[in-house]
Coordinates of C-alpha atoms in Angstrom, one line a residue:
Chain A
M14 CA -11.9 -11.9 2.4
F15 CA -11.4 -14.3 5.1
F16 CA -14.6 -15.5 5.0
I17 CA -14.6 -15.9 1.4
G18 CA -11.4 -18.0 1.8
I19 CA -13.2 -20.2 4.6
I20 CA -16.3 -20.9 2.3
F21 CA -14.2 -21.6 -0.7
A22 CA -12.0 -23.8 1.4
V23 CA -15.1 -25.6 3.0
A24 CA -16.8 -25.9 -0.3
I25 CA -13.6 -27.5 -2.0
T26 CA -13.2 -30.1 0.6
A27 CA -17.0 -31.0 0.4
L28 CA -16.6 -31.2 -3.3
L29 CA -13.4 -33.4 -2.8
F30 CA -14.9 -35.8 0.0
W31 CA -18.1 -36.1 -2.4
I32 CA -16.0 -37.1 -5.5
F33 CA -13.8 -39.7 -3.4
T34 CA -16.6 -41.1 -1.6
K35 CA -18.9 -41.7 -4.3
G36 CA -15.6 -43.0 -6.1
I37 CA -16.4 -40.7 -9.2
S38 CA -13.6 -40.8 -11.6
V39 CA -12.2 -37.7 -12.9
R40 CA -9.8 -37.3 -15.9
W41 CA -6.5 -35.4 -15.4
Y42 CA -7.5 -32.7 -17.8
E43 CA -10.8 -32.4 -16.0
W44 CA -8.8 -31.9 -12.7
I45 CA -6.7 -29.2 -14.5
L46 CA -10.0 -27.3 -15.8
G47 CA -11.5 -27.5 -12.6
I48 CA -8.7 -26.1 -10.5
L49 CA -8.4 -23.3 -13.0
G50 CA -12.0 -22.5 -12.8
I51 CA -12.0 -22.3 -8.9
A52 CA -9.1 -20.4 -9.1
L53 CA -10.7 -18.0 -11.4
L54 CA -13.9 -17.8 -9.6
Y55 CA -12.2 -17.0 -6.4
F56 CA -10.4 -14.3 -8.2
A57 CA -13.7 -13.0 -9.4
V58 CA -15.3 -13.2 -6.1
I59 CA -12.5 -11.6 -4.2
N60 CA -12.6 -8.8 -6.7
F61 CA -16.2 -8.3 -6.3
H62 CA -16.0 -8.1 -2.7
G63 CA -12.8 -5.4 -3.1
G64 CA -14.7 -3.6 -5.6
L65 CA -18.0 -3.1 -3.6
Y66 CA -15.5 -2.0 -0.3
E67 CA -13.8 0.3 -2.6
H68 CA -17.6 1.6 -3.5
T69 CA -16.7 1.2 -7.2
T70 CA -19.7 -0.5 -7.7
Q71 CA -19.5 -0.9 -11.6
A72 CA -16.2 -2.2 -11.3
A73 CA -17.2 -4.9 -8.9
W74 CA -20.1 -6.3 -11.2
M75 CA -17.5 -6.0 -14.1
Y76 CA -15.1 -8.3 -12.4
L77 CA -18.0 -10.8 -11.5
L78 CA -19.0 -10.8 -15.2
I79 CA -15.4 -10.7 -16.6
L80 CA -13.7 -13.3 -14.3
G81 CA -16.8 -15.1 -13.2
I82 CA -18.3 -16.6 -16.5
P83 CA -14.8 -17.6 -17.7
A84 CA -14.5 -19.5 -14.4
L85 CA -18.3 -21.0 -14.7
I86 CA -17.3 -22.1 -18.2
L87 CA -14.1 -23.7 -17.0
L88 CA -16.0 -25.3 -14.2
G89 CA -19.1 -26.5 -16.3
I90 CA -16.7 -28.1 -18.7
P91 CA -15.3 -31.0 -16.5
A92 CA -18.9 -31.1 -14.7
Y93 CA -20.7 -31.7 -17.8
F94 CA -18.2 -34.5 -19.0
V95 CA -18.5 -36.1 -15.4
Y96 CA -22.1 -36.1 -15.4
K97 CA -22.1 -37.4 -18.8
R98 CA -20.0 -40.4 -17.9
K99 CA -21.7 -41.0 -14.6
G100 CA -25.3 -41.0 -16.4
Chain B
M11 CA -5.3 -26.2 37.5
K12 CA -3.8 -28.1 34.7
G13 CA -5.3 -25.5 32.1
M14 CA -4.0 -22.8 34.4
G15 CA -0.7 -24.7 34.1
L16 CA -0.5 -24.8 30.5
V17 CA -1.4 -21.4 30.0
G18 CA 1.4 -20.2 32.4
A19 CA 4.0 -22.5 30.5
G20 CA 2.6 -21.1 27.1
V21 CA 3.1 -17.3 28.3
A22 CA 6.6 -18.4 30.0
G23 CA 7.5 -20.1 26.3
T24 CA 6.1 -17.1 24.3
A25 CA 8.0 -14.6 26.6
A26 CA 11.2 -16.7 26.1
A27 CA 11.0 -16.8 22.7
A28 CA 10.1 -12.9 22.1
P29 CA 12.6 -10.5 21.6
I30 CA 13.5 -8.3 24.3
F31 CA 14.0 -4.7 23.9
K32 CA 16.7 -3.0 26.2
D33 CA 16.1 0.6 25.3
L34 CA 14.2 2.6 22.7
D35 CA 17.3 2.7 20.2
D36 CA 17.0 -1.2 20.5
L37 CA 13.2 -1.1 19.6
T38 CA 13.7 0.9 16.7
S39 CA 16.8 -1.2 15.3
Y40 CA 14.7 -4.4 15.8
D41 CA 14.1 -5.2 12.3
T42 CA 15.9 -4.7 9.1
N43 CA 13.1 -2.6 7.7
T44 CA 15.7 -0.3 6.1
K45 CA 17.0 -3.0 4.1
V46 CA 13.8 -4.6 2.8
N47 CA 13.5 -3.6 -0.9
G48 CA 16.7 -1.7 -0.8
G49 CA 15.0 0.7 1.9
T50 CA 12.3 1.9 -0.3
M51 CA 9.4 0.5 1.9
F52 CA 7.9 -0.3 -1.6
P53 CA 6.8 -3.7 -3.1
W54 CA 9.2 -5.6 -5.1
W55 CA 8.2 -4.2 -8.5
V56 CA 9.4 -0.9 -7.4
K57 CA 12.9 -0.5 -8.2
E58 CA 15.7 2.1 -7.3
R59 CA 17.1 4.7 -9.4
P60 CA 20.2 6.4 -9.2
T61 CA 20.5 9.4 -7.0
H62 CA 19.0 12.5 -8.5
D63 CA 17.7 10.6 -11.7
P64 CA 13.9 10.3 -11.5
T65 CA 12.1 8.8 -14.3
V66 CA 11.5 12.1 -16.1
D67 CA 14.9 13.7 -17.6
V68 CA 16.2 16.4 -15.7
D69 CA 18.6 18.7 -17.3
W70 CA 20.4 19.7 -14.3
S71 CA 22.4 22.5 -16.1
V72 CA 19.2 24.3 -17.1
L73 CA 16.9 23.7 -13.8
D74 CA 17.6 26.3 -11.1
Y75 CA 14.6 27.7 -8.9
K76 CA 16.8 30.7 -8.5
K77 CA 16.2 31.8 -11.9
G78 CA 12.8 32.4 -11.2
V79 CA 10.8 34.0 -8.4
G80 CA 10.6 30.8 -6.4
N81 CA 7.6 28.6 -6.0
M82 CA 6.5 25.4 -7.4
N83 CA 6.8 27.1 -10.8
P84 CA 8.8 29.8 -11.7
D85 CA 6.7 33.0 -11.7
F86 CA 3.5 31.2 -10.2
I87 CA 3.4 32.6 -7.0
A88 CA 3.4 35.9 -8.9
L89 CA 0.5 34.2 -10.9
L90 CA -1.1 33.2 -7.8
W91 CA -1.0 37.0 -6.3
K92 CA -2.3 38.8 -9.5
G93 CA -4.8 36.0 -9.9
A94 CA -6.2 36.7 -6.7
A95 CA -6.6 40.4 -7.3
A96 CA -7.9 39.5 -10.8
Q97 CA -11.5 40.1 -12.0
F98 CA -11.8 36.6 -12.9
Y99 CA -10.9 35.3 -9.9
K100 CA -13.8 37.4 -8.2
D101 CA -15.9 35.9 -10.6
N102 CA -14.8 32.5 -9.9
E103 CA -15.6 33.5 -6.2
Q104 CA -19.1 34.4 -6.9
A105 CA -20.1 31.6 -9.2
R106 CA -18.7 29.3 -6.3
R107 CA -21.0 31.4 -3.5
K108 CA -23.8 30.9 -6.1
R109 CA -23.2 27.2 -6.5
W110 CA -23.2 26.7 -2.7
A111 CA -26.6 28.8 -2.4
E112 CA -28.1 26.8 -4.7
G113 CA -27.0 23.3 -3.5
A114 CA -28.1 24.4 0.2
K115 CA -31.2 25.5 -1.2
T116 CA -32.2 22.4 -3.0
N117 CA -30.5 20.1 -0.5
K118 CA -28.4 18.8 -3.7
N119 CA -26.3 15.6 -3.2
G120 CA -22.9 16.4 -2.3
W121 CA -23.8 20.2 -2.1
T122 CA -26.1 20.5 1.1
Y123 CA -25.2 23.1 3.8
K124 CA -23.7 20.1 5.7
D125 CA -21.3 19.5 3.2
I126 CA -20.4 23.4 3.0
A127 CA -20.0 23.3 6.5
F128 CA -17.9 20.2 6.8
G129 CA -15.8 21.3 3.9
S130 CA -15.2 25.0 5.6
G131 CA -14.9 23.7 8.8
L132 CA -11.9 21.6 7.7
T133 CA -10.3 24.6 5.7
T134 CA -10.7 26.8 8.5
A135 CA -9.1 24.1 10.7
R136 CA -6.3 23.7 8.3
S137 CA -5.5 27.5 8.5
I138 CA -5.3 27.7 12.3
A139 CA -3.3 24.3 12.3
R140 CA -0.9 25.9 9.6
T141 CA -0.2 29.1 11.4
V142 CA -1.2 28.9 15.1
I143 CA 0.6 25.2 15.7
P144 CA 4.4 26.5 14.5
L145 CA 4.1 29.8 16.2
E146 CA 3.1 28.1 19.5
G147 CA 5.0 25.0 19.3
W148 CA 8.3 25.8 18.2
A149 CA 8.8 28.9 16.1
S150 CA 8.6 32.6 17.6
E151 CA 6.5 35.1 16.2
K152 CA 9.3 37.4 15.4
D153 CA 11.3 34.7 13.7
P154 CA 9.2 31.9 12.4
L155 CA 12.3 30.1 11.6
M156 CA 13.8 29.9 15.0
S157 CA 13.1 26.3 16.3
Q158 CA 12.4 25.3 19.8
T159 CA 16.0 24.2 20.3
H160 CA 17.2 28.0 20.0
G161 CA 14.4 29.4 22.3
E162 CA 13.8 27.7 25.2
Y163 CA 15.4 24.9 24.3
I164 CA 15.7 21.3 25.5
T165 CA 18.4 19.1 24.2
P166 CA 20.2 16.1 25.7
E167 CA 22.8 18.4 27.1
V168 CA 20.3 20.0 29.6
Y169 CA 19.5 16.3 30.9
G170 CA 23.2 15.7 31.3
A171 CA 22.8 13.2 28.6
P172 CA 25.3 12.5 26.0
K173 CA 24.8 14.0 22.3
Y174 CA 22.4 11.7 20.4
Q175 CA 24.5 9.7 17.9
G176 CA 23.3 7.1 15.5
D177 CA 24.2 6.1 12.1
P178 CA 22.4 7.2 9.1
E179 CA 20.7 3.9 8.7
T180 CA 19.5 3.6 12.0
N181 CA 18.6 7.3 12.5
L182 CA 16.2 6.7 9.1
R183 CA 14.7 3.5 10.9
M184 CA 14.0 6.0 13.9
I185 CA 12.4 8.4 12.0
R186 CA 10.4 5.9 9.9
S187 CA 9.3 4.6 13.3
L188 CA 7.9 7.6 14.6
L189 CA 6.2 8.7 11.4
H190 CA 4.6 5.1 10.9
F191 CA 3.3 5.9 14.5
L192 CA 1.8 9.0 13.2
G193 CA 0.2 6.9 10.4
I194 CA 2.8 7.7 7.6
T195 CA 3.8 4.7 5.9
R196 CA 6.5 6.1 3.6
V197 CA 9.3 8.3 4.3
G198 CA 12.4 9.4 2.1
V199 CA 15.4 11.4 2.7
V200 CA 17.3 13.6 0.1
E201 CA 20.7 14.7 0.6
I202 CA 21.3 18.5 0.5
D203 CA 24.2 18.9 -2.2
N204 CA 25.4 21.4 -4.9
T205 CA 22.5 19.4 -7.0
T206 CA 19.6 19.6 -4.9
K207 CA 20.6 23.3 -3.7
K208 CA 19.1 24.3 -7.2
L209 CA 15.7 23.8 -5.7
F210 CA 15.9 26.4 -3.5
D211 CA 15.0 29.9 -4.2
N212 CA 16.7 33.1 -3.9
Y213 CA 15.1 33.4 -0.4
V214 CA 17.0 30.9 1.0
Q215 CA 21.0 31.2 1.3
F216 CA 23.3 28.6 3.1
A217 CA 25.8 30.2 5.4
D218 CA 27.9 29.3 8.3
V219 CA 25.4 29.9 11.0
D220 CA 24.2 28.0 14.0
Y221 CA 20.8 27.5 13.4
A222 CA 18.1 28.5 10.4
R223 CA 17.1 32.2 10.9
Q224 CA 16.1 35.2 8.6
S225 CA 18.5 37.5 7.8
D226 CA 18.6 41.3 7.7
T227 CA 18.7 41.0 4.0
S228 CA 15.1 41.4 2.2
L229 CA 14.9 40.8 -1.5
P230 CA 12.1 42.4 -3.7
T231 CA 9.5 40.0 -5.2
L232 CA 8.1 39.9 -8.9
E233 CA 4.6 40.9 -7.8
N234 CA 5.6 43.8 -6.1
S235 CA 4.2 42.9 -2.8
T236 CA 6.2 43.7 0.6
P237 CA 10.1 42.2 0.0
I238 CA 10.6 39.3 1.8
Q239 CA 13.5 38.6 4.2
V240 CA 16.1 36.2 3.1
K241 CA 16.2 32.9 5.3
L242 CA 19.7 31.8 6.1
F243 CA 20.3 28.0 6.4
P244 CA 23.3 26.4 8.4
N245 CA 25.6 24.7 6.2
K246 CA 25.3 21.7 8.4
V247 CA 21.8 21.2 7.5
K248 CA 22.4 18.2 4.8
Y249 CA 19.2 16.4 4.6
A250 CA 15.6 16.5 3.8
I251 CA 13.1 14.4 5.2
V252 CA 10.4 13.6 2.8
W253 CA 7.0 12.1 3.5
P254 CA 3.5 12.1 1.9
I255 CA 0.6 13.6 3.5
R256 CA -2.5 11.3 1.7
Q257 CA -6.0 11.9 0.8
N258 CA -9.0 9.7 1.6
A259 CA -9.6 7.5 -1.6
T260 CA -13.0 7.2 -1.0
V261 CA -14.0 10.8 -0.7
A262 CA -11.4 11.7 -3.3
Q263 CA -13.7 9.5 -5.7
L264 CA -16.7 11.7 -5.1
A265 CA -14.8 14.4 -6.6
Q266 CA -16.1 13.9 -10.0
A267 CA -18.1 16.2 -12.3
Q268 CA -21.5 15.1 -12.2
E269 CA -23.3 17.8 -14.3
E270 CA -23.5 18.1 -17.9
D271 CA -25.4 21.6 -17.6
G272 CA -26.0 24.6 -15.3
I273 CA -24.2 26.1 -12.8
F274 CA -22.8 22.7 -11.3
K275 CA -21.3 21.6 -15.0
G276 CA -17.9 20.8 -14.5
F277 CA -17.5 21.3 -10.8
P278 CA -16.9 18.2 -8.6
P279 CA -19.1 18.3 -5.2
I280 CA -18.0 19.8 -2.2
T281 CA -17.9 16.3 -0.4
G282 CA -15.0 14.9 -2.7
K283 CA -12.8 17.7 -1.4
M284 CA -12.9 16.5 2.2
G285 CA -9.6 14.7 1.6
V286 CA -7.9 17.5 0.3
Y287 CA -8.7 19.8 3.5
G288 CA -8.4 17.0 6.2
G289 CA -4.7 16.3 4.5
Y290 CA -4.1 19.8 4.8
M291 CA -5.1 20.0 8.5
A292 CA -3.2 16.8 9.4
E293 CA 0.1 17.9 7.6
P294 CA 1.1 20.8 10.3
V295 CA 0.5 18.2 13.3
V296 CA 2.6 15.7 11.9
A297 CA 5.3 18.3 11.0
C298 CA 5.0 19.7 14.7
Q299 CA 5.8 16.4 16.2
L300 CA 8.6 15.2 14.0
T301 CA 10.4 18.6 14.5
H302 CA 9.9 18.7 18.1
C303 CA 11.4 15.2 18.3
L304 CA 14.5 16.2 16.3
N305 CA 14.8 19.4 18.2
W306 CA 14.7 17.2 21.7
L307 CA 17.3 15.0 20.1
G308 CA 19.5 18.1 19.8
F309 CA 19.2 18.6 15.9
E310 CA 17.9 21.3 13.7
A311 CA 14.6 20.7 11.5
V312 CA 12.8 23.3 9.7
W313 CA 9.7 22.6 8.1
D314 CA 9.5 23.9 4.3
R315 CA 6.3 25.9 5.0
R316 CA 8.4 28.0 7.3
L317 CA 11.0 28.8 4.1
G318 CA 7.6 30.6 2.4
R319 CA 7.0 34.3 2.4
D320 CA 4.3 34.0 5.0
L321 CA 3.6 31.7 7.6
S322 CA 1.3 29.8 4.7
G323 CA 4.5 29.0 3.2
M324 CA 4.6 28.2 -0.6
N325 CA 8.4 28.5 -1.5
V326 CA 9.7 25.2 -1.7
C327 CA 8.9 22.8 -4.5
T328 CA 7.8 19.8 -2.2
T329 CA 6.8 17.8 -5.2
A330 CA 10.4 17.9 -6.7
W331 CA 12.1 16.9 -3.0
G332 CA 9.5 14.2 -2.7
I333 CA 10.1 12.6 -6.2
L334 CA 13.9 12.8 -5.6
G335 CA 13.4 11.2 -2.3
G336 CA 11.3 8.3 -3.8
N337 CA 8.0 9.2 -2.5
G338 CA 6.6 9.0 -6.3
E339 CA 7.1 9.6 -10.2
L340 CA 6.2 13.0 -11.6
G341 CA 2.9 12.1 -13.3
R342 CA 1.0 13.8 -16.3
Y343 CA -1.0 15.9 -14.1
G344 CA 2.4 17.7 -12.9
C345 CA 2.7 16.3 -9.4
A346 CA 3.8 13.4 -7.8
T347 CA 2.4 10.1 -8.3
S348 CA 2.6 7.4 -5.8
P349 CA 2.8 3.6 -7.0
L350 CA 0.5 2.7 -3.9
F351 CA -2.1 5.7 -4.2
G352 CA -1.5 7.4 -7.2
N353 CA -2.4 11.2 -7.5
L354 CA -3.8 11.1 -3.8
F355 CA -0.9 13.1 -2.6
R356 CA -2.3 16.0 -0.6
R357 CA 1.6 17.1 -0.3
N358 CA 4.7 15.7 -0.2
C359 CA 6.3 17.4 3.2
V360 CA 9.7 18.3 4.0
I361 CA 11.7 18.8 7.2
F362 CA 15.4 19.9 6.7
T363 CA 17.7 18.8 9.4
D364 CA 21.5 18.0 10.3
L365 CA 20.7 14.7 11.6
P366 CA 22.5 12.3 9.6
L367 CA 20.1 10.2 7.6
K368 CA 20.6 7.3 4.4
P369 CA 19.3 9.0 1.5
T370 CA 16.6 6.9 -0.3
P371 CA 17.0 7.2 -4.1
P372 CA 14.0 8.2 -6.6
I373 CA 11.8 5.0 -7.7
D374 CA 10.6 3.5 -10.8
A375 CA 7.4 1.9 -10.6
G376 CA 6.5 2.3 -14.4
I377 CA 4.2 5.3 -13.6
A378 CA 6.0 7.8 -16.3
K379 CA 5.8 5.3 -19.0
F380 CA 2.2 4.4 -18.0
C381 CA 1.3 8.2 -18.3
N382 CA 2.7 8.2 -21.7
T383 CA -0.1 6.0 -22.8
C384 CA -3.2 6.5 -20.3
K385 CA -4.3 9.9 -20.6
I386 CA -7.2 9.7 -18.4
C387 CA -6.6 12.9 -16.3
A388 CA -5.7 14.9 -19.3
D389 CA -9.2 13.7 -21.1
R390 CA -11.4 14.4 -17.6
C391 CA -9.4 17.9 -16.8
P392 CA -12.6 20.2 -17.5
S393 CA -10.4 23.2 -18.2
G394 CA -7.7 21.3 -20.6
S395 CA -5.0 22.1 -18.6
I396 CA -3.4 18.7 -18.5
S397 CA -1.2 17.8 -21.5
T398 CA -2.5 15.2 -24.0
D399 CA 0.7 14.8 -25.8
S400 CA 2.0 11.4 -26.3
T401 CA 5.7 12.0 -25.3
P402 CA 7.0 14.3 -22.9
S403 CA 8.9 17.5 -23.9
Y404 CA 11.2 20.2 -22.4
D405 CA 8.6 22.6 -23.8
V406 CA 7.1 25.0 -21.0
N407 CA 3.8 26.8 -21.1
V408 CA 3.9 30.8 -21.0
F409 CA 1.6 33.2 -19.4
Q410 CA -0.2 35.5 -21.9
E411 CA -3.1 37.5 -20.6
K412 CA -6.2 36.6 -22.2
R413 CA -4.9 33.3 -23.7
G414 CA -7.8 31.6 -22.2
G415 CA -10.2 35.0 -22.6
K416 CA -9.8 35.9 -18.9
T417 CA -8.6 39.4 -17.5
W418 CA -5.7 39.6 -15.2
G419 CA -5.5 43.0 -15.1
N420 CA -1.7 44.2 -14.8
T421 CA 0.3 41.6 -15.9
T422 CA 3.5 43.6 -17.4
E423 CA 5.6 41.7 -15.0
V424 CA 4.7 38.1 -15.8
E425 CA 3.7 38.5 -19.5
G426 CA 5.5 36.0 -21.3
R427 CA 7.2 34.4 -18.5
N428 CA 7.5 30.6 -18.0
I429 CA 4.6 29.0 -15.4
N430 CA 6.6 25.7 -15.6
H431 CA 10.1 25.0 -14.5
P432 CA 12.4 25.2 -17.7
G433 CA 14.8 21.8 -17.4
I434 CA 12.4 19.0 -17.0
K435 CA 11.2 16.3 -19.8
A436 CA 7.7 16.0 -18.9
Y437 CA 4.2 17.0 -19.6
R438 CA 3.5 20.4 -18.3
T439 CA 0.2 21.4 -16.8
D440 CA -0.9 24.9 -18.0
W441 CA -1.4 26.5 -14.7
Q442 CA -2.8 29.5 -16.1
G443 CA -5.9 28.0 -17.6
C444 CA -6.2 25.7 -14.3
M445 CA -6.7 28.7 -12.2
E446 CA -8.8 30.5 -14.8
Y447 CA -11.2 27.4 -14.7
G448 CA -11.3 27.7 -10.6
G449 CA -8.6 25.1 -10.0
P450 CA -7.4 23.6 -8.0
H451 CA -9.4 25.1 -5.4
D452 CA -13.0 24.3 -7.2
C453 CA -11.8 21.4 -8.9
G454 CA -9.2 18.5 -8.0
I455 CA -10.8 16.0 -10.3
C456 CA -7.4 14.9 -11.9
M457 CA -6.3 13.7 -8.6
A458 CA -8.8 10.7 -8.4
Q459 CA -8.8 9.8 -11.7
C460 CA -5.3 8.0 -12.0
P461 CA -5.7 4.3 -12.3
F462 CA -3.2 4.5 -9.3
S463 CA -5.3 6.2 -7.3
N464 CA -7.7 3.4 -6.7
D465 CA -8.0 1.9 -3.1
N466 CA -6.3 -1.7 -2.8
D467 CA -9.1 -3.5 -1.7
A468 CA -9.5 -5.5 -5.1
P469 CA -6.5 -7.7 -5.3
I470 CA -6.2 -7.2 -8.9
H471 CA -4.7 -3.4 -8.4
T472 CA -1.9 -5.1 -6.9
F473 CA -1.9 -7.5 -10.0
V474 CA -2.0 -4.6 -12.5
R475 CA 0.5 -2.4 -10.6
A476 CA 3.1 -5.2 -10.5
T477 CA 2.8 -5.4 -14.2
V478 CA 3.2 -1.9 -15.0
G479 CA 5.9 -2.0 -12.8
S480 CA 7.6 -4.7 -14.9
T481 CA 6.5 -4.1 -18.3
T482 CA 5.1 -1.4 -20.8
A483 CA 3.3 -4.2 -22.9
L484 CA -0.2 -3.9 -21.1
N485 CA -0.1 -0.5 -20.3
G486 CA -2.8 0.5 -23.1
F487 CA -4.8 -2.3 -22.2
Y488 CA -5.0 -1.2 -18.5
A489 CA -5.7 2.1 -19.2
N490 CA -8.9 1.1 -21.6
M491 CA -9.8 -1.3 -18.6
E492 CA -9.8 1.4 -16.3
K493 CA -12.4 3.3 -18.3
L494 CA -14.5 0.4 -19.2
F495 CA -14.5 -0.6 -15.5
G496 CA -15.9 2.7 -14.5
Y497 CA -13.5 4.0 -12.5
G498 CA -13.7 7.7 -11.8
N499 CA -17.2 7.7 -13.1
K500 CA -20.3 10.0 -12.1
N501 CA -21.6 6.8 -10.0
N502 CA -20.8 7.5 -6.7
S503 CA -23.2 9.3 -4.6
P504 CA -21.7 11.5 -1.8
E505 CA -25.2 10.9 0.3
D506 CA -24.0 7.6 0.3
W507 CA -20.8 8.3 2.1
W508 CA -22.6 10.3 4.8
N509 CA -24.8 7.2 5.4
R510 CA -21.8 4.6 5.4
N511 CA -22.1 2.0 8.2
L512 CA -20.0 3.2 10.8
V513 CA -19.5 0.2 12.4
T514 CA -17.7 -1.7 9.8
W515 CA -16.4 1.1 7.8
E516 CA -12.5 1.0 8.0
K517 CA -11.6 3.7 5.6
D518 CA -11.7 6.8 7.2
F519 CA -8.1 8.2 8.4
L520 CA -6.9 11.5 9.5
Y521 CA -3.3 11.4 8.6
Q522 CA -3.1 8.1 6.5
K523 CA -4.6 4.7 6.0
P524 CA -3.0 2.3 8.5
S525 CA 0.0 0.4 7.0
G526 CA -0.7 -3.2 6.0
K527 CA -3.6 -2.3 3.8
L528 CA -1.5 -0.7 1.5
F529 CA 0.4 -3.8 -0.2

């Protein structure tokens, strides 16, 4: 769980660094969707990890599926808009 | 040198800032743990209830263990005795041996000979621990109730020390501190008053005696075995210390019926029973240590098992004491359910003492309400012995020979008698059906099936438990999700458990899972 947190922290820092250094414009609702997406993705991953650790494999994959897919959708929407604007 | 100076300054600073303990009492009263969460030692969503008022309705004018031959259920001990002599019991034993032989021969996953050896070894160790430790440790063979205090006793006075004195809250903190060292993360206290005295059967009588001991009086038993000596309890014994011995959740998850056909149908692998056997083995060790400590402090301490008709002890309904002390709620399956580890109570253990203690009230974590809608344990009970009703009731199950098609032999004394205590509005387990099937010895499937029995590594469990403790709105949804996500399914392989990575595995424990992981 600790290392998952570290990985997420590094990834988020890198993402923010990239956004600000490249001067990419992100609208306020895209920030909200992105934050919600990252939070949900983190929740999915830590529950996936916890499920595996509990030896409940099916539950672990279900967490990844049920929480992870909405998380990717939430992240994908702002990413798509930003990409479209930039492109 | 500069580095050393910095380190030295750091150490000195830390030492200056750290708390200083003058003595043991200072250490045990260091924090205010008894005040945290109102002293329940549970998370915020677990609420306290009024004294003697658990989440299931109890009619204290009806409930009285003296009205039946004592045990966890009136006449249940008689059923056990009758059952052990009955043909169906011998048939069940034969069937068990057949499963073992077949498993060992075919090296069947969960039934290999190493599983049999491990399970049997733990069971044997349990029997030895339960009988030898108390005899050697603090009781005399002539009088199993006599504690060391009254034999070769050691009390503060022997050392010229003043009699131990502490206020009830400090004493509770001290007991919790000791048991926590042994891995017990939750300790409750029930006051013995006119209400809770109803939880003792006829074989325990309160009297103006100095210490607990057996009287010269014997009372007959329903099953017409040897009459049992009445135990005299000092009136000064006012408190029951209650603590749970847990089962290991990982091995409990292996206790699933994996076969649809054949001789293994409906029976969990032996590997899944290790937590049961291990819990029973740990219990007397912990009880022995706590009892000794109380004796050294100069107080009476009687382990509940000493109140039984033999050294295995079965006369105290420890589930009731545990629930009244706030260790859990009465679950659908008929025993206590913890907010943190569900039905994986191997036992609520009780030690009766005259050490003044702060009583802890029953708790409400939303479990009893959750049981109304969940029913997973009942649906998966292979013998159908757990009620599938949607509302609890005061009705009890009644013993009737051949109700389940099994022959018990001479049952004149128990025919038509209650096999559950009247006076409790709850879901009542049909112990006759359970025993006829081979349970709980050959089964125990209900324990791991409870959604509260899941381990706490996935953070969502805490989220779900907090919601259930706060509202009933999502109970049905959560019960369905439990099934959808495959908890309690047949996918867990006992052989995988044998081959777990011992370098990284943190889930083995003898007494209980260490604290800090619970919530």
